[in-house]
Structures are given as structure tokens and as C-alpha cells.
PDB file of C-alpha atoms in Angstrom:
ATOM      1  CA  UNK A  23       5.697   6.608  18.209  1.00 69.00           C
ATOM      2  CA  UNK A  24       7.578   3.920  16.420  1.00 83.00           C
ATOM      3  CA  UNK A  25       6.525   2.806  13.246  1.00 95.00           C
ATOM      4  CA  UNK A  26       5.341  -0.350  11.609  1.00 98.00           C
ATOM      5  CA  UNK A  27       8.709  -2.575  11.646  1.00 98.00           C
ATOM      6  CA  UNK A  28       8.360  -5.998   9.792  1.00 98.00           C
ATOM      7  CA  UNK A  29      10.871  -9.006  10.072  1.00 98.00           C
ATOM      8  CA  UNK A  30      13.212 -10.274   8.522  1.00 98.00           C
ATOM      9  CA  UNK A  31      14.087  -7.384   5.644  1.00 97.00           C
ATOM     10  CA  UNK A  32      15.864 -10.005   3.433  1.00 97.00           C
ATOM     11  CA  UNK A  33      14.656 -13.676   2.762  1.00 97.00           C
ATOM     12  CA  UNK A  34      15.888 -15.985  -0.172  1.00 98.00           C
ATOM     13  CA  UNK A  35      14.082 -19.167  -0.152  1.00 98.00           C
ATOM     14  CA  UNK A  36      14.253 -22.844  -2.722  1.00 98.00           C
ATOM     15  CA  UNK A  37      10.891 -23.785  -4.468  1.00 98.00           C
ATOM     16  CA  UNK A  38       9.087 -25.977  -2.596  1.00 98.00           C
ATOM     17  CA  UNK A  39      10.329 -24.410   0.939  1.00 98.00           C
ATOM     18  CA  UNK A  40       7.901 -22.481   3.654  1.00 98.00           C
ATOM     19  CA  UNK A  41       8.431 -19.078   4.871  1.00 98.00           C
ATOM     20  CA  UNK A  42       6.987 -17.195   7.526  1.00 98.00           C
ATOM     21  CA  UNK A  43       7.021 -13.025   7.534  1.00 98.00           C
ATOM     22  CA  UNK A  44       6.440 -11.186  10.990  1.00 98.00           C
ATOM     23  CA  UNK A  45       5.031  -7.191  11.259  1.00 98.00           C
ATOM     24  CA  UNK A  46       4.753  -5.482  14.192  1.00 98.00           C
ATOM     25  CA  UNK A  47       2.307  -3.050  13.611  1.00 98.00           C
ATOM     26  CA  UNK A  48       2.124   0.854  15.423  1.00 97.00           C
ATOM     27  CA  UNK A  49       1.292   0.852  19.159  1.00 96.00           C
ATOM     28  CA  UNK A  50      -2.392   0.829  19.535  1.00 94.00           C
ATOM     29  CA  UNK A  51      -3.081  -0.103  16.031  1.00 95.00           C
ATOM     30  CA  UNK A  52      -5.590  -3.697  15.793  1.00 93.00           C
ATOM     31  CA  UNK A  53      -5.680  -3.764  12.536  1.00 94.00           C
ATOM     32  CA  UNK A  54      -2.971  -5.341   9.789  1.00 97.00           C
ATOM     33  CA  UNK A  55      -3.287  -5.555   6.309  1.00 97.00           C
ATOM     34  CA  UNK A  56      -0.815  -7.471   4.151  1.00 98.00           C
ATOM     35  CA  UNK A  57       0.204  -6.768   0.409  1.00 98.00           C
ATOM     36  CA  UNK A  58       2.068  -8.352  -1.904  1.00 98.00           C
ATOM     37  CA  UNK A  59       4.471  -5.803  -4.531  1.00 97.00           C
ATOM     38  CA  UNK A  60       5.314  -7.178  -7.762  1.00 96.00           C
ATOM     39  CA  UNK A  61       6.728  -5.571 -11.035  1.00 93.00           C
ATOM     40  CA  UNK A  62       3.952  -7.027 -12.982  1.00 90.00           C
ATOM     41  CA  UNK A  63       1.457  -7.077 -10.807  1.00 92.00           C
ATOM     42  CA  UNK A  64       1.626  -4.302  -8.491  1.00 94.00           C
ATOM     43  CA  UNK A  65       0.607  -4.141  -5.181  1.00 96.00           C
ATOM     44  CA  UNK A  66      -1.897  -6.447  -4.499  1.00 96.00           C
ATOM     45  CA  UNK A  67      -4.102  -7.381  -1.365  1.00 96.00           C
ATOM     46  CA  UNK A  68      -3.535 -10.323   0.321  1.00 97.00           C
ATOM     47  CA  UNK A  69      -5.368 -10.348   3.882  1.00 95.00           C
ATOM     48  CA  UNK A  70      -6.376  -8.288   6.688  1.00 95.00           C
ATOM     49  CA  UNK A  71      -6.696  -9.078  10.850  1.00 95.00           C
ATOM     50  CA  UNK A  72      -8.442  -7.407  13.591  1.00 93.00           C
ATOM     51  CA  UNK A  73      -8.153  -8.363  17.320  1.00 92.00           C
ATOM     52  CA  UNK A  74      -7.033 -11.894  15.959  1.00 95.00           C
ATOM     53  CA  UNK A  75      -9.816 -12.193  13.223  1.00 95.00           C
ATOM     54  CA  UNK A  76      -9.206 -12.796   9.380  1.00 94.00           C
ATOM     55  CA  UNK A  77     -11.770 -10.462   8.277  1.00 91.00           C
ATOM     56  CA  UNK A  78     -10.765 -10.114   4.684  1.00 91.00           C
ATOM     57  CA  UNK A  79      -9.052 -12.061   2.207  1.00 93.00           C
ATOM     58  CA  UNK A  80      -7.942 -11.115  -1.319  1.00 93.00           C
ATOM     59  CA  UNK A  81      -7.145 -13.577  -4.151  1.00 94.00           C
ATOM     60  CA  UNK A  82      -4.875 -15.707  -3.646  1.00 97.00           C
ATOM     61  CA  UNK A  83      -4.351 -19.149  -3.217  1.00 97.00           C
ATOM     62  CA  UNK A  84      -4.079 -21.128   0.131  1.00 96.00           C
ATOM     63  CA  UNK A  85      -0.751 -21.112   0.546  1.00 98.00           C
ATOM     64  CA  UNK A  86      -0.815 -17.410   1.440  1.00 98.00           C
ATOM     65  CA  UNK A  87      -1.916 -17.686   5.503  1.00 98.00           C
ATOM     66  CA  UNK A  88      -1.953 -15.869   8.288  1.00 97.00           C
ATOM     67  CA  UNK A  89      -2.446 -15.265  12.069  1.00 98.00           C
ATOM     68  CA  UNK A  90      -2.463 -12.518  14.409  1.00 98.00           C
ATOM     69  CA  UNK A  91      -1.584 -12.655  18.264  1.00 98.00           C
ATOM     70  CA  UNK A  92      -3.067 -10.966  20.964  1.00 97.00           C
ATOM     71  CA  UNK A  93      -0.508  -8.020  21.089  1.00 96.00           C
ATOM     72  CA  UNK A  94      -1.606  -7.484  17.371  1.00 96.00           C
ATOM     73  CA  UNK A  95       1.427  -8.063  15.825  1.00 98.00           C
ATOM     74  CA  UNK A  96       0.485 -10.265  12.904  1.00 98.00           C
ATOM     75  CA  UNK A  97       2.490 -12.711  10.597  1.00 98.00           C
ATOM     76  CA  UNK A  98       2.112 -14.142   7.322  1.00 98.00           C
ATOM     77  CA  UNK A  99       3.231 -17.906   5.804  1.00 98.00           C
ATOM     78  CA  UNK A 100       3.505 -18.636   2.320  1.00 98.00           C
ATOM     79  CA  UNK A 101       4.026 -22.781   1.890  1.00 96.00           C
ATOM     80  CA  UNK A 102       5.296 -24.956  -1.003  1.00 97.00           C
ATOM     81  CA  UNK A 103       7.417 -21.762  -2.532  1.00 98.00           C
ATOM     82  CA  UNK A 104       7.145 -20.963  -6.089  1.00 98.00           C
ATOM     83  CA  UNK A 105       9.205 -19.113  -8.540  1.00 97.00           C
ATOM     84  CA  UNK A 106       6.427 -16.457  -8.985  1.00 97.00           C
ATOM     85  CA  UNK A 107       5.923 -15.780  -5.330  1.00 98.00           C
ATOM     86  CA  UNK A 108       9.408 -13.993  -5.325  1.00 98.00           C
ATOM     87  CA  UNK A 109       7.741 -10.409  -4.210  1.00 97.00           C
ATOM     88  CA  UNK A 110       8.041  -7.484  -1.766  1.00 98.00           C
ATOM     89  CA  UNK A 111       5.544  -8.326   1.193  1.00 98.00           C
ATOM     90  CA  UNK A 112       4.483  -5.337   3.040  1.00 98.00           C
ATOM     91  CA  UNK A 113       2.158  -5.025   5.990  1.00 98.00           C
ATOM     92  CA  UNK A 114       0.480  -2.274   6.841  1.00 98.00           C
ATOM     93  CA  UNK A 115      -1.403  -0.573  10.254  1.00 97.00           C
ATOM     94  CA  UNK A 116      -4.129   1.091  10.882  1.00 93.00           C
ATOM     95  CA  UNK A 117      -6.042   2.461  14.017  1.00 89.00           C
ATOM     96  CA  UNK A 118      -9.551   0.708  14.300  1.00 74.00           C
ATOM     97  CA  UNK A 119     -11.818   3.938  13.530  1.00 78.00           C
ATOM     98  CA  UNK A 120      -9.875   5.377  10.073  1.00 84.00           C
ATOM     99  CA  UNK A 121      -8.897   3.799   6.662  1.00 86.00           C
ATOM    100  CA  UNK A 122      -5.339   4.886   6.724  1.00 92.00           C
ATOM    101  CA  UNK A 123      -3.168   2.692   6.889  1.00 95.00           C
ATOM    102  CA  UNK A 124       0.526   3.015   7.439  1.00 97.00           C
ATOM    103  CA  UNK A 125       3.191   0.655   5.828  1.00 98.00           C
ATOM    104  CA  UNK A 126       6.454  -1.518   6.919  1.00 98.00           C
ATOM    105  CA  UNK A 127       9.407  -1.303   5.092  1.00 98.00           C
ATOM    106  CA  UNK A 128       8.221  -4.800   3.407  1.00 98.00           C
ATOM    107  CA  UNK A 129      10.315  -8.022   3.337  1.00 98.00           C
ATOM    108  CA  UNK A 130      11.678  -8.801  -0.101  1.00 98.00           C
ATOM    109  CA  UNK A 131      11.579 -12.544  -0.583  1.00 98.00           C
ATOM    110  CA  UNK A 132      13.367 -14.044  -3.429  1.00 98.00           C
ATOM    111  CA  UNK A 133      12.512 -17.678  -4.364  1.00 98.00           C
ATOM    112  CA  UNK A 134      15.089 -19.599  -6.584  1.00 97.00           C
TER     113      UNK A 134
ATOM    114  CA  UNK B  18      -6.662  -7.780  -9.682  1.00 51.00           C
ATOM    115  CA  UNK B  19      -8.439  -4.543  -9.907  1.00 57.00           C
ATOM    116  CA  UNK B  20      -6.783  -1.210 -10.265  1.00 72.00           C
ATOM    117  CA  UNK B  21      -6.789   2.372 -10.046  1.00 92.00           C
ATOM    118  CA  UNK B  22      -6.028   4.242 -13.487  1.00 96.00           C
ATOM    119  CA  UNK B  23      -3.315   6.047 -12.756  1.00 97.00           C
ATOM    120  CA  UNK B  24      -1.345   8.613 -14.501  1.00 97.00           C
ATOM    121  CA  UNK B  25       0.980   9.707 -15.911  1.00 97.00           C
ATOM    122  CA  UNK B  26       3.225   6.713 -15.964  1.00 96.00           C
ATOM    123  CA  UNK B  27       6.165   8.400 -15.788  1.00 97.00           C
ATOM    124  CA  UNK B  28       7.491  12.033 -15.456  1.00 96.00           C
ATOM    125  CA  UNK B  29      10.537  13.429 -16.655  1.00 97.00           C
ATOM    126  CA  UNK B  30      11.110  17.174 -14.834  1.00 96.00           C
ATOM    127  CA  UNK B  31      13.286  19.973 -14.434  1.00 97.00           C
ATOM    128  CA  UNK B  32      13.684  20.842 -10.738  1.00 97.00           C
ATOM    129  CA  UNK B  33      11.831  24.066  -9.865  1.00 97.00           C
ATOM    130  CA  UNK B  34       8.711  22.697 -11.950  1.00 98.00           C
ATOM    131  CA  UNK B  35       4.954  21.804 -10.619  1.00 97.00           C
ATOM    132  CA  UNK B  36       3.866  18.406 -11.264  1.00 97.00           C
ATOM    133  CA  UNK B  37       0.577  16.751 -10.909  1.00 98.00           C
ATOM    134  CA  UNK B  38      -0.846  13.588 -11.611  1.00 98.00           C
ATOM    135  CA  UNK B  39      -4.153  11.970 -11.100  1.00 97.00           C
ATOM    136  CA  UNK B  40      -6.388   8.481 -10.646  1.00 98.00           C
ATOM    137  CA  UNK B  41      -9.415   7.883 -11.589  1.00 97.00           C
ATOM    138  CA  UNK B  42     -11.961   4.884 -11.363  1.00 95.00           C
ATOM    139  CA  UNK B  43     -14.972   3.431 -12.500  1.00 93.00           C
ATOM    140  CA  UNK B  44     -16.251   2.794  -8.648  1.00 91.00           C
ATOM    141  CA  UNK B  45     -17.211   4.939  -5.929  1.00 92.00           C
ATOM    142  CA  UNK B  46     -14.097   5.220  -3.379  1.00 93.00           C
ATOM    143  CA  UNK B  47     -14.779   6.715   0.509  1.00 92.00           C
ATOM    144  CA  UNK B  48     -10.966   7.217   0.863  1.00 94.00           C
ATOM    145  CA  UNK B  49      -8.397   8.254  -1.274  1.00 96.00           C
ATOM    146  CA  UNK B  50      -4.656   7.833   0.162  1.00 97.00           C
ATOM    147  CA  UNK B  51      -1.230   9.138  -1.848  1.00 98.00           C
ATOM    148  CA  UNK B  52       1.950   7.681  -1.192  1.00 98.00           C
ATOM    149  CA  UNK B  53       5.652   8.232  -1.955  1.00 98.00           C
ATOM    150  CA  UNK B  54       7.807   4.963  -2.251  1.00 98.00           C
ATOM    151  CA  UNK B  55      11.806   4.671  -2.748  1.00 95.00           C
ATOM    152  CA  UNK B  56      13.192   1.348  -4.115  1.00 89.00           C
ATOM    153  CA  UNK B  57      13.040  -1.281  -1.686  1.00 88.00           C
ATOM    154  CA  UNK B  58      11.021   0.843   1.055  1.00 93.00           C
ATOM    155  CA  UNK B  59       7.436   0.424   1.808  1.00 96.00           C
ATOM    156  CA  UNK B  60       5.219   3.319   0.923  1.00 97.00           C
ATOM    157  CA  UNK B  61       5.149   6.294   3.379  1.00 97.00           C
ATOM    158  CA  UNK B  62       1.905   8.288   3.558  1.00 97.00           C
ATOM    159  CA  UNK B  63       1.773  11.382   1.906  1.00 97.00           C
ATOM    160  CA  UNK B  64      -1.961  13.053   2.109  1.00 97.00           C
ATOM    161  CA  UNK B  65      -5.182  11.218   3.314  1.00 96.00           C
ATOM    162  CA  UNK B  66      -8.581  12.195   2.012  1.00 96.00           C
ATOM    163  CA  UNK B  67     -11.815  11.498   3.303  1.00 94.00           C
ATOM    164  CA  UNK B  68     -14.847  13.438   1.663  1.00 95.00           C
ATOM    165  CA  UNK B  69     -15.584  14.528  -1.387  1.00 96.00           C
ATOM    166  CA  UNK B  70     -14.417  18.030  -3.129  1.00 96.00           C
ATOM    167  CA  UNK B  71     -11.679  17.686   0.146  1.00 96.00           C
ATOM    168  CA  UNK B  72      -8.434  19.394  -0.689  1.00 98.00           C
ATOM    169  CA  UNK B  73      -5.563  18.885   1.427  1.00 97.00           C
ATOM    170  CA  UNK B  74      -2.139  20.256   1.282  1.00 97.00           C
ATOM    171  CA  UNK B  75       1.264  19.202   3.098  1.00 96.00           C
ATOM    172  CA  UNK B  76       3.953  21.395   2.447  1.00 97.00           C
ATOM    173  CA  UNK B  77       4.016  21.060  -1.120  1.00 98.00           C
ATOM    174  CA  UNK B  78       1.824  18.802  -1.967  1.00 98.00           C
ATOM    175  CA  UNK B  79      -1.804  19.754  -2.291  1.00 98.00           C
ATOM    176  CA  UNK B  80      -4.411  16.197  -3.207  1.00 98.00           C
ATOM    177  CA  UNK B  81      -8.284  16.644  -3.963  1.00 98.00           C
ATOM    178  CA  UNK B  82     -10.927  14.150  -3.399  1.00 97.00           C
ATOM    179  CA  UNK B  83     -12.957  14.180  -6.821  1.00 97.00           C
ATOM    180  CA  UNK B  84     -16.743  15.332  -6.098  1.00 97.00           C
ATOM    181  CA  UNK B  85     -17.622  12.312  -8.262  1.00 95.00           C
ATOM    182  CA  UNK B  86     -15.838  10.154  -5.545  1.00 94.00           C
ATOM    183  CA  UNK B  87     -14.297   8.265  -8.409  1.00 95.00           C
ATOM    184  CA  UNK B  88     -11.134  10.299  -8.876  1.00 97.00           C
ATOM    185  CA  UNK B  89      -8.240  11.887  -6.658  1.00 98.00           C
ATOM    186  CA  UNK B  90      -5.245  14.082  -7.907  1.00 98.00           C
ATOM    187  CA  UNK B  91      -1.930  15.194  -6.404  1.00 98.00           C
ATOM    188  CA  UNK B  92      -0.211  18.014  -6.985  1.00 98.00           C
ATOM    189  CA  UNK B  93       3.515  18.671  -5.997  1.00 98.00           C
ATOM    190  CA  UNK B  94       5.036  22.544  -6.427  1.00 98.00           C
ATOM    191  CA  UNK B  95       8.280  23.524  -6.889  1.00 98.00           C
ATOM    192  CA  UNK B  96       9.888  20.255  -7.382  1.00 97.00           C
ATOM    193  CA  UNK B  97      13.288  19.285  -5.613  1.00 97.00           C
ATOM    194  CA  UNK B  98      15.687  16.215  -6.144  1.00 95.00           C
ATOM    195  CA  UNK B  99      14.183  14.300  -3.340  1.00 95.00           C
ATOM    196  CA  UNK B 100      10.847  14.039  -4.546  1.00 97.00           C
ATOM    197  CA  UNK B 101      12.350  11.959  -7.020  1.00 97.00           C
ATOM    198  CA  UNK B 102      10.516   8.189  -6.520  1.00 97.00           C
ATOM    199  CA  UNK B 103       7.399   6.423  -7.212  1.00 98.00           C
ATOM    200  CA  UNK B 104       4.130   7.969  -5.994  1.00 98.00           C
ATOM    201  CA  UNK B 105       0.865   5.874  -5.608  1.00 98.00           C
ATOM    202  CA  UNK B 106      -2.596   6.725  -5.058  1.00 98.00           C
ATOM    203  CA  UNK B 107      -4.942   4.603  -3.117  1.00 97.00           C
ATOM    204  CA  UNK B 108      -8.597   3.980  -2.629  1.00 95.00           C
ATOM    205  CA  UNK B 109     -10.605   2.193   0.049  1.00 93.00           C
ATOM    206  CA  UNK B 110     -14.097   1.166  -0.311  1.00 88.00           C
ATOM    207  CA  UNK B 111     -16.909   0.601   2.057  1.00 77.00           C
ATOM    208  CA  UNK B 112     -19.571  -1.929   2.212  1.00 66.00           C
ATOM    209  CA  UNK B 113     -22.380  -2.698   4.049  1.00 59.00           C
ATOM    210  CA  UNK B 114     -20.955  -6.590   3.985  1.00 60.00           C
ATOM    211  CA  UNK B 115     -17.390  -5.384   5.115  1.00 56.00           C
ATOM    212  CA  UNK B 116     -15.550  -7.304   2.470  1.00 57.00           C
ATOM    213  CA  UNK B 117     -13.221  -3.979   1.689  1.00 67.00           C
ATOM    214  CA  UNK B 118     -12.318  -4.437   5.702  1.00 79.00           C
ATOM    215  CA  UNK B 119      -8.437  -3.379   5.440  1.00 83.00           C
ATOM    216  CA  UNK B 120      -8.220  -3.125   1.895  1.00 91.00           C
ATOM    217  CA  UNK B 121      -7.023  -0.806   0.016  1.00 94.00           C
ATOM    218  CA  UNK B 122      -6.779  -1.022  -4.451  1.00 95.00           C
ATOM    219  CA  UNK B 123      -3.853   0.696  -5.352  1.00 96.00           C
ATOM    220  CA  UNK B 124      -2.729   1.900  -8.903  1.00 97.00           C
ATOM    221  CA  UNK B 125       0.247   1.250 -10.888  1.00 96.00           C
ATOM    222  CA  UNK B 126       2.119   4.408  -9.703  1.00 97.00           C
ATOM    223  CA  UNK B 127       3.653   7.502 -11.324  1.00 98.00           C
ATOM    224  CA  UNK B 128       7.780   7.208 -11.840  1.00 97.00           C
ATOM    225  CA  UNK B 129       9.149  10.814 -11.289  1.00 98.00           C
ATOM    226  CA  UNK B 130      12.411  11.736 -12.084  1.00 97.00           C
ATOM    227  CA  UNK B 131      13.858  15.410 -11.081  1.00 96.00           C
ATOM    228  CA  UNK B 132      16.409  16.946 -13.245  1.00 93.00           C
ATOM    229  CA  UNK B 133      18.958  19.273 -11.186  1.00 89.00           C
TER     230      UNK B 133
END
């Protein structure tokens, strides 16, 4: 069974710009979670979807959005780019019934 | 944000050696996760625990739920070169009001380096 592939691996963006992130979670899996991977910070919980539903949303501010489509595969937008976003963005899958979730290979965005 | 208290930071080891590390919390966790991560990878799943006192191995590596639910540890024997990376535990917690849905609190991960 293929694994959770996210899209694109590499992204360098300006301040100010949009970007959107795409994961394509495990066959069968509903559910994605997204994280955010910082030196400082670590990883850090930014949303979660099931069957098209935000059902939980960590801290962060409003620029962080996200959707998910009916095949599940799920993807993230970060608007009005700043320096500090500059992160490794990893999604993660999980089947419906179980808390283990299984991670991308993360998109590392770099904002100048 | 909140995190797991994990240590040690760092680990400095001859191959052939045992290591273990260990999180711990001040909350109640209903699943503990370890993970291995190399630089610029996402994590890859290591061991998944679900009940308390649970102890799990995978080759290796052996992980125990705490009975208190508020701490896990892993345990890696007879250490190799490619174990060499960063290694993260994970919790998820459960609520009544579902606002852990997805979730999981992570802490700040154990650097171990293997010495040939």
C-alpha cells in the first residue's frame, strides 16, 4: 500500500505571497492531520479533516487554511507569507477507528 | 504550544550499546506513538501503544506505555549506524468534546548519534 505522498517537496516563496501544500493521504485513510516542524518550535499542530470536515484546529492564525476533497486527499494554504512561516509542513494519515497516524515526507517551504 | 518532556536531548554512543530514552507528562495520554526521523524526511512510525503497562517490541526496539498513563519509554538494543537520527515520542489525548480529534503533542526529540 503506498504511503502518504505530499506535493510539492520543495517550495521557496517572497513575504507577502500565498502558497498552497497538497497530501495525499494512504488508501482508505479519512482522516489528515497537518503539522508544522520548526527548529524552535517543534512540531506543532495545525489542523485536522475527516470526510471533508475541519474537526480540529490548533493555534494558529487565519492564514493557516485548509480543505479536504471527497477522495480525502487534503491540502493546506498559508496567505500573506511571513519570514517566520519558513517551516517543514507535514501531513499525516490515519484510518478512522485508531490514533496512529502515519506521516508524508513534509514540504519544506522557505519564505525570503 | 504544549509539549512532551522528553529526554535525553541528545545521545552520544558507541555502536553495539543499548540506549533508551523516555517522555513523560503532566496529563493523562490514551496513546503513546515513537518515531524515527532523518533530516528532511517526515517521521516514520516506529512502535504504537495503546493501554497502559503495554510493552511492545519491533526488532530492537522494545516501548512501554507508563501505568500512570503519563509517561512512555523506548528502548533500542544493540545499536547500529543506521539508527543514527532523531527519535520522537508522541501522545494523543481523548475527550469527551473531541477537541484532540487528529492531534497528536509531540516532544522535542532525542538526537542520537552512533559511533562505529
Amino acid at each position: 500500500k503506498a504511503g502518504v505522498t505530499q506535493t510539492p517537496r520543495y517550495l521557496i516563496k517572497t513575504r507577502g505571497q500565498q502558497v498552497t501544500l497538497s497530501c495525499s493521504p494512504i488508501s482508505g485513510h479519512r482522516s489528515v492531520s497537518w503539522y508544522q516542524q520548526t527548529p524552535g518550535q517543534g512540531l506543532q499542530f495545525l489542523f485536522e479533516y475527516f470526510s471533508e470536515t475541519q474537526r480540529n484546529k490548533g493555534n494558529f492564525p487565519g492564514r493557516f487554511s485548509g480543505r479536504q476533497f471527497s477522495n480525502s486527499r487534503s491540502e493546506m494554504n498559508v496567505s500573506t507569507l511571513e519570514l517566520g512561516d519558513s517551516a517543514l509542513y507535514l501531513c499525516a494519515s490515519r484510518a478512522g477507528y485508531t490514533d496512529t497516524q502515519y506521516f508524508g515526507p513534509g514540504t519544506r517551504l522557505t519564505v525570503l | 504550544g504544549q509539549q512532551l518532556n522528553q529526554s535525553p536531548q541528545s545521545m552520544f554512543i558507541q555502536e553495539g550499546e543499548d540506549v533508551s530514552m523516555n517522555c513523560t507528562s503532566s496529563s493523562i495520554f490514551n496513546t503513546w506513538l515513537w518515531y524515527k526521523q532523518d533530516p528532511g524526511e517526515g517521521p516514520v512510525l516506529l512502535i504504537a501503544l495503546y493501554k497502559a503497562g503495554e510493552l511492545t517490541s519491533n526488532g530492537r526496539l522494545t516501548a512501554q506505555f507508563g501505568i500512570t498513563r503519563k509517561d512512555s519509554f523506548l528502548n533500542i538494543s544493540a545499536s547500529i549506524p543506521s539508527d543514527v537520527g532523531i527519535y520522537f515520542c508522541a501522545g494523543q489525548r481523548n475527550n469527551a468534546g473531541g477537541t484532540s480529534y487528529g492531534k497528536l503533542t509531540f516532544g522535542q526529540g532525542t538526537i542520537l548519534t552512533v559511533h562505529p
